[in-house]
XYZ file of C-alpha atoms in Angstrom:
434
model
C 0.000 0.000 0.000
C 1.593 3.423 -1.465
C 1.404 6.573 1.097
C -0.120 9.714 -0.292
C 3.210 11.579 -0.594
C 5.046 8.750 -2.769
C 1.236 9.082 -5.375
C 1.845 12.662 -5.188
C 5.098 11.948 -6.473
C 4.236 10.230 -9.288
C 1.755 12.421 -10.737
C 4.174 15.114 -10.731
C 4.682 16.845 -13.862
C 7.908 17.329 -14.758
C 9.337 19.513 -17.574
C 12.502 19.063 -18.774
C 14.521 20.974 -21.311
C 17.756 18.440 -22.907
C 19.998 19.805 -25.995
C 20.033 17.951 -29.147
C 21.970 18.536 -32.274
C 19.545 17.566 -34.625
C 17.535 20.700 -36.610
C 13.668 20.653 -35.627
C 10.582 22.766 -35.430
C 10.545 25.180 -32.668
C 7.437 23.559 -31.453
C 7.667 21.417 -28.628
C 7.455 17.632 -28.810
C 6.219 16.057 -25.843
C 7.880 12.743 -25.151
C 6.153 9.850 -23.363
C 8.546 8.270 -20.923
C 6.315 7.488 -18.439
C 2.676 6.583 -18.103
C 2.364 9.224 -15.546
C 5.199 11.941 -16.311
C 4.770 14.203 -19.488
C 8.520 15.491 -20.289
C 8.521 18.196 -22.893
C 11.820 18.306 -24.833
C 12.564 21.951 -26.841
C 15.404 21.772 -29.634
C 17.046 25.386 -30.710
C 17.033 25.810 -34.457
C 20.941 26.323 -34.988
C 21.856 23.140 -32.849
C 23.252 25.817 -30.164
C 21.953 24.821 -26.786
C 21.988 26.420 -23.150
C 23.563 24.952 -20.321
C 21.439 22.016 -19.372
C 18.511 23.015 -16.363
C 15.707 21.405 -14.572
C 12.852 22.847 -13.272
C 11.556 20.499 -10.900
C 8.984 20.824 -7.830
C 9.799 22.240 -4.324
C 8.790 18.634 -2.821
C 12.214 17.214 -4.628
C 14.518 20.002 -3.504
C 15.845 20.554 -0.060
C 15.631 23.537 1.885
C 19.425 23.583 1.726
C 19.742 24.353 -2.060
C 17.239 26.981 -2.402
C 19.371 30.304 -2.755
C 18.506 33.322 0.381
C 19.546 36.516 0.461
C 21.709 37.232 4.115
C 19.266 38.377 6.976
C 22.456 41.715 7.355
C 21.622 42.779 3.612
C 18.096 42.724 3.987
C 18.460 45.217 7.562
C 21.316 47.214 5.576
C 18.768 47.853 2.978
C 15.973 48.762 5.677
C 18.148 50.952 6.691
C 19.069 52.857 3.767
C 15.119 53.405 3.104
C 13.983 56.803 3.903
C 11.504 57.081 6.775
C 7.934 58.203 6.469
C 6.494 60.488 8.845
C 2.662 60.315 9.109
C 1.472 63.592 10.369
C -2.412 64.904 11.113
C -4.349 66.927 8.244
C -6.511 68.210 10.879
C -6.900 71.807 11.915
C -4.499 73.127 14.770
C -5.351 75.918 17.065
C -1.620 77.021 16.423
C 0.326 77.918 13.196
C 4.086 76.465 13.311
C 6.540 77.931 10.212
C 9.200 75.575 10.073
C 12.435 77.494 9.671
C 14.003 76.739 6.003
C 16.033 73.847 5.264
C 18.456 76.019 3.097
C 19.535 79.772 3.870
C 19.069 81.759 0.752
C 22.663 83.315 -0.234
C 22.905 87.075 0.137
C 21.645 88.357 -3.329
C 18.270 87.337 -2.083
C 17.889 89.387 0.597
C 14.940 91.840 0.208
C 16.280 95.255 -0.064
C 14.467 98.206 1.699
C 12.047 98.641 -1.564
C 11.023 95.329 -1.333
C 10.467 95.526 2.152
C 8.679 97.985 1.901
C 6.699 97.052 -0.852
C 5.533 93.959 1.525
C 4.128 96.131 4.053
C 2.557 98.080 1.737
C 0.443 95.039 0.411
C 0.225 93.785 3.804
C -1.475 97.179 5.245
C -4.543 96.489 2.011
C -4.344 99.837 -0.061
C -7.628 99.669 -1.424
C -9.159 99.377 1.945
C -7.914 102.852 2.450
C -10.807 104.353 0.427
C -13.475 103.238 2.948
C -12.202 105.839 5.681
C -11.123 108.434 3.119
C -14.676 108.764 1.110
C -16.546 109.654 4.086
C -13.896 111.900 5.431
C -13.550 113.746 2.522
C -17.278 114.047 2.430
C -17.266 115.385 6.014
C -14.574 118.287 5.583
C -16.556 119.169 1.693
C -20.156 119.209 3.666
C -18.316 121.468 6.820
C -17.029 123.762 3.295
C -19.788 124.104 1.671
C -21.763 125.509 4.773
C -19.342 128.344 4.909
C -19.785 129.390 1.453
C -22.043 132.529 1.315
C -22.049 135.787 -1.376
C -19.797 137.738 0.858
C -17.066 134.507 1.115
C -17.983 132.578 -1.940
C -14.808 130.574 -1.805
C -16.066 129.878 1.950
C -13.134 128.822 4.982
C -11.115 125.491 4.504
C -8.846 124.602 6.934
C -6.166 122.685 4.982
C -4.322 121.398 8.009
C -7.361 120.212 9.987
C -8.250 118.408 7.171
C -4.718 117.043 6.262
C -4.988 115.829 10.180
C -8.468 114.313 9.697
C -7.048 112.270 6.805
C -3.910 111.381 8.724
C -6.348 110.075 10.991
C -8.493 108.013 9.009
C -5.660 106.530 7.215
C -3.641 105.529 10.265
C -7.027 103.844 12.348
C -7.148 101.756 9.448
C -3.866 100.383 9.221
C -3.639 99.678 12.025
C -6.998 97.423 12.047
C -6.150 96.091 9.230
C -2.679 94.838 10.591
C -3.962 93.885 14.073
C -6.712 92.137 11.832
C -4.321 89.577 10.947
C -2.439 88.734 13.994
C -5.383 87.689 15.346
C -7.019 85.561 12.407
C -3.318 84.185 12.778
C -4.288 83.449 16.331
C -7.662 81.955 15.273
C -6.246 80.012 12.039
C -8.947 82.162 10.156
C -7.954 82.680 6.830
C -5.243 80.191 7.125
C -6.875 78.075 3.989
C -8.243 80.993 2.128
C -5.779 82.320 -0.368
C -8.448 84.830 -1.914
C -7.974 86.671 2.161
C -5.918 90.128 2.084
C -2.993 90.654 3.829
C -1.331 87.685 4.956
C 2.054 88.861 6.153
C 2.467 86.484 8.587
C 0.176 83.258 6.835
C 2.430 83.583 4.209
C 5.867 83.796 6.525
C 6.704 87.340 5.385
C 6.657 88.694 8.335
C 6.817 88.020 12.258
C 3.382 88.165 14.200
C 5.084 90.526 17.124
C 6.121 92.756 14.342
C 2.940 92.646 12.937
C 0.894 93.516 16.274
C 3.706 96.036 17.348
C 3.324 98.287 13.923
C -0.761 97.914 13.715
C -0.654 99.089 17.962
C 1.912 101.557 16.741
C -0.398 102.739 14.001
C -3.435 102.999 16.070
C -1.804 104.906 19.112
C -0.596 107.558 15.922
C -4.115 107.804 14.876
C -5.490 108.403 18.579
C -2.789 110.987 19.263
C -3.604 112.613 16.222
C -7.155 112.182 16.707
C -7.130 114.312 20.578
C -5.485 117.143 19.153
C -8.162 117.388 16.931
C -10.320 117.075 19.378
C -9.714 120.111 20.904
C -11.130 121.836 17.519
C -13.929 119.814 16.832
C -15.444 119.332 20.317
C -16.514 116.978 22.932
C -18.475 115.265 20.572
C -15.704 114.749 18.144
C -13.652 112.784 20.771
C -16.275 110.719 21.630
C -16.688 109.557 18.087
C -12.422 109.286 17.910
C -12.846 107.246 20.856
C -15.873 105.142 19.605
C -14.005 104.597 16.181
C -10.333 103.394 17.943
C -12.509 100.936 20.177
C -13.583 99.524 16.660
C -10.815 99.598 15.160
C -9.068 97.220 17.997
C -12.146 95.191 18.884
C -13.705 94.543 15.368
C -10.662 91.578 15.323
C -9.237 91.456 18.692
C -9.901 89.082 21.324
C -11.924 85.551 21.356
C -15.131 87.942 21.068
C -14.072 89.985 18.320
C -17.461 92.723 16.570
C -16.359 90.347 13.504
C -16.689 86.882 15.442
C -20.433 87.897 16.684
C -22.019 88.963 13.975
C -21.570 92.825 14.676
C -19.136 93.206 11.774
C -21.894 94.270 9.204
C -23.180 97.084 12.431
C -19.814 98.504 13.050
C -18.754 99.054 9.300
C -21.926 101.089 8.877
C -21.479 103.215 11.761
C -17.873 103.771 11.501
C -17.972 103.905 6.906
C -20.866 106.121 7.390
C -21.883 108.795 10.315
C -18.743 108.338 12.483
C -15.915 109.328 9.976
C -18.357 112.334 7.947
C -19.608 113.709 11.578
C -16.028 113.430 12.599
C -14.319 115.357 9.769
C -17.256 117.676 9.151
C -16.947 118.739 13.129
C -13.388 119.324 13.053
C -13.703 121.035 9.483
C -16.036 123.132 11.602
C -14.406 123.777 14.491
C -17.094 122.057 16.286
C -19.862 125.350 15.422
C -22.585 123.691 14.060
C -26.379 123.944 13.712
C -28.727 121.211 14.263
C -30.329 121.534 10.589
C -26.732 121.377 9.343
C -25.493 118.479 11.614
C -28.923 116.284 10.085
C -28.013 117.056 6.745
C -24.280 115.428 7.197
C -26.006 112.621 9.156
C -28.339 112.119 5.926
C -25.642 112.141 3.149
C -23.426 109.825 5.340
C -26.247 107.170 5.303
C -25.572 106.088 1.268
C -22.109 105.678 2.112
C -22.311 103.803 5.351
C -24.709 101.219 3.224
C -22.473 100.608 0.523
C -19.327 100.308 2.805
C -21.332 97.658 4.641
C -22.379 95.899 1.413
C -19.130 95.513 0.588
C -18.098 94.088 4.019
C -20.817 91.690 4.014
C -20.056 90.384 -0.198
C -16.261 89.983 1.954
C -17.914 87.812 5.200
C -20.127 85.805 1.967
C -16.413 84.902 0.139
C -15.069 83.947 3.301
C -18.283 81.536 4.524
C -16.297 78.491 4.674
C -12.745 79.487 6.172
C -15.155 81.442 8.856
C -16.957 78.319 9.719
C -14.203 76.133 9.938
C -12.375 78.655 12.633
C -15.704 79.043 14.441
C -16.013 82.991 13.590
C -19.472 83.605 13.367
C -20.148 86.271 10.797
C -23.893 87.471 9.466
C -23.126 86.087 6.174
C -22.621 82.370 7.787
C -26.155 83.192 10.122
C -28.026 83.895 7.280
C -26.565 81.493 4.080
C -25.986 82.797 1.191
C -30.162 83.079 0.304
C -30.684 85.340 2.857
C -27.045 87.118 2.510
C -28.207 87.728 -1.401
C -31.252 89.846 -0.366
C -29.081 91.762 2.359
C -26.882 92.963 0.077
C -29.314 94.221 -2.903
C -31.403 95.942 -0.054
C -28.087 97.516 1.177
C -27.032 98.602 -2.407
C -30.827 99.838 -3.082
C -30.941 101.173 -0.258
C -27.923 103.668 -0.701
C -29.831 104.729 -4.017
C -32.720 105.057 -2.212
C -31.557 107.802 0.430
C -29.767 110.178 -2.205
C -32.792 109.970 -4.637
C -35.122 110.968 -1.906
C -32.235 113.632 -1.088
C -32.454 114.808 -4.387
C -35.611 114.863 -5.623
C -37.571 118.009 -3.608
C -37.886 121.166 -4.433
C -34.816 123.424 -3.724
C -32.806 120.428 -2.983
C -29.324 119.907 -4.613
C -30.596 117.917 -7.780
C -26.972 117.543 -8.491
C -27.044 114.643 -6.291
C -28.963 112.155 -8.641
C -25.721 112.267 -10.971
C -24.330 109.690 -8.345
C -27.486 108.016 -10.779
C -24.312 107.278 -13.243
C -22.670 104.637 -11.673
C -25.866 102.700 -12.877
C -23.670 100.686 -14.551
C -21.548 99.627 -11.989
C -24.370 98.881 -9.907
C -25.595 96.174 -12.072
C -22.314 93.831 -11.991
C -22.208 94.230 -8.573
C -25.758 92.945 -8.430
C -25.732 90.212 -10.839
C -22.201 89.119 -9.699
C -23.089 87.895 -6.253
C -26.568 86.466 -7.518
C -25.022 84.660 -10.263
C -22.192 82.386 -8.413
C -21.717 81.516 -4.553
C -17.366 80.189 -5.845
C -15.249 81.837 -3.688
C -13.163 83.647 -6.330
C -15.879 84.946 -8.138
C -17.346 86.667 -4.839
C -13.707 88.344 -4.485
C -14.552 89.920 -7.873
C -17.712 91.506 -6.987
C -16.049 92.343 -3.620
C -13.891 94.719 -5.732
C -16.464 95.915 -8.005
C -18.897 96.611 -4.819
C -15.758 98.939 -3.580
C -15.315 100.877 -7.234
C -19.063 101.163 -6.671
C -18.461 102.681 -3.279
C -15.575 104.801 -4.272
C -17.372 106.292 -7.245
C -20.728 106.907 -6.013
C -18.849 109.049 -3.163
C -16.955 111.006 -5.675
C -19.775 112.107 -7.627
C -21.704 112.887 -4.817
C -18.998 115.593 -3.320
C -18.578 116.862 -6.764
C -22.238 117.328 -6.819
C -22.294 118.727 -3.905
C -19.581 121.511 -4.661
C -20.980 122.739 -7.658
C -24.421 123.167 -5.985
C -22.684 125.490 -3.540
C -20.847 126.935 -6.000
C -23.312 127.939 -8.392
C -25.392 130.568 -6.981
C -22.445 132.628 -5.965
C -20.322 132.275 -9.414
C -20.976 136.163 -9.685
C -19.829 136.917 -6.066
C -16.260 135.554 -7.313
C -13.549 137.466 -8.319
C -13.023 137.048 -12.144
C -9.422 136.665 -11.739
C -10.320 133.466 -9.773
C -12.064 131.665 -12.374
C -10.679 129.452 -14.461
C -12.753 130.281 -17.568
């Protein structure tokens, strides 16, 4: 009686390959040597044969023929491999810039124009407008009122005004730069690239240095800001001191105006009556009348919409980066249905105030030329209702600030040539320019 192993055995295929000298096909010719063993027998065409092999089955072969590679070669080779470090794709409540493998050689080094064309991008130029529109309304309004048929040219106070703009200019550098430490702090904007500044997200610049120049810029603006004071009036400090508390608290702290949904608020009041009361009281030297004072209040209303509009199209861009640091914005309460309708009423809204401001009789009709930037109105429209994409809401972010920036403009030129007018022949002739 045969075991299983020794059948096994026997029913083995084998296939073996012998040289022969004699010419035939290159098919193979199987040979029957054995009932139960096929051998297969290949012949090269030229009679030139390789060195004779077998390939036979592991069960025939002992473990001490079969060729291994040394257990030291295999760990050299291990250790040759480079390691692989698995790291977390989750978000961090801290930022960490790795310093750079390489120094860059000398001829990299920034010089002090390239320095200082990184803080200039850092500090957000075009933001600048928002402050300087409703000042320079202010300190025009304050003009106009002294403009009479006895002074036709009226009393401008170039200094206080150069001051006010000093002013304006400085509070908002200095938000804007104390704006991002702390989304640095808060990892907002950290996955955004479409966000402004980004001196230190990028690795630019330090955050201390960042913090230390926006501080330095906002303690400039309030030092500024009580000397003028002193012309414009208890009230005018209070509304310096109202705007620097804004301009630190809109991004400072955990509890930020921009983190509780008070960012929309705060734009208006500081875009809009803060800055034109401001200027137009220190224009004034703080004599005003309460008609007067109503009528700045009124003008700076279309202005303080459309700066907020364009705010708010910012907080819908940034919907997704705000959510995923926690920041709470108006935009994120309200989706982007609700934030649609916000922002036409806001725009509308602007349109509506000067159109009811220009409209009665006796009133500056001058005003309804703002009526122009029509044009401008509609892409601003049409280019948040069309898309919610990130990038394309940055483009209508820009166009809602030309908006802005025009629409001011034509409403303080209108504004000039209505007090102008009706005292053209009260000027001297040598003072015309025609």
């Amino acid at each position: 009686m045969q075991s299983k192993d020794s059948t096994s055995e026997e029913k083995d295929n084998t296939m073996t390959a012998s040289p022969t000298r004699e010419k035939v096909s290159p098919s193979p010719k199987i040979v029957s040597s054995n009932p139960d063993e096929d051998t297969i027998a290949f012949s090269p065409l030229k009679g030139k044969a390789p060195a004779n092999s077998r390939i036979v089955t592991a069960a025939s072969v002992q473990a001490e023929d079969v060729p291994t590679i040394p257990l030291g070669s295999l760990q050299t080779i291990s250790a040759l491999e480079p390691e692989v470090a698995v790291r977390s794709v989750a978000t961090t409540r801290s930022v960490h810039l790795s310093p750079p493998l390489v120094a860059p050689p000398i001829e990299y080094h920034r010089t002090p124009i390239e320095w200082l064309q990184v803080w200039w991008d850092g500090i957000r130029p075009p933001y600048l407008l928002l402050p300087l529109m409703p000042a320079l309304l202010g300190s025009i309004l304050a003009w106009t009122h002294t403009i009479t048929p006895n002074t036709p040219l009226g009393h401008f106070r170039l200094l206080h005004f150069l001051a006010t703009l000093c002013v304006v200019v400085a509070l908002q550098i200095g938000a804007n730069l104390v704006n991002d430490y702390y989304d640095y702090i808060r990892n907002v904007d950290i996955s955004n690239p479409l966000g402004p500044g980004g001196l230190i997200q990028q690795g630019l610049i330090k955050p201390s240095n960042v913090l230390g120049l926006g501080l330095i810029m906002l303690a400039i603006g309030a030092i500024i800001g009580i000397v003028l004071a002193f012309t414009g009036g208890l009230l005018a400090l209070l509304f310096g001191i109202f705007g620097l508390f804004c301009a630190f608290f809109y991004s400072a702290s955990a509890r930020s105006l921009s983190s509780i949904a008070l960012g929309e608020l705060a734009a208006f009041c500081i875009y809009g009556p803060l800055i034109t009361s401001g200027a137009y009281l220190v224009q004034a030297g703080g004599h005003t009348t309460n008609s007067s004072f109503l009528s700045v209040l009124l003008y700076s209303i279309p202005l303080g919409l459309l700066a907020t509009a364009f705010i708010h199209v910012n907080n819908m861009r940034d919907i997704e980066s705000d959510l995923q640091a926690e920041k709470r914005t108006l935009a994120g309460i309200l989706g982007f249905r609700l934030s649609r309708a916000l922002y036409l009423l806001l725009l509308l809204g602007a349109y509506a105030i000067i159109t009811a401001l220009g409209l009665p009789h006796g009133a500056p009709h001058l005003v309804l030329i703002t009526w122009w930037t029509l044009p401008t109105l509609l892409v601003a429209i049409t280019g948040v209702f069309r898309t919610d994409m990130p990038s394309s809401l940055h483009v209508s972010m820009q166009v809602a600030l030309k908006l802005s920036t025009y629409f001011a403009l034509l409403l303080i030129i209108a504004l000039i040539v209505s007090a102008l007018i009706p005292v053209l022949p009260h000027i001297p002739t040598h003072l015309l320019p025609f």
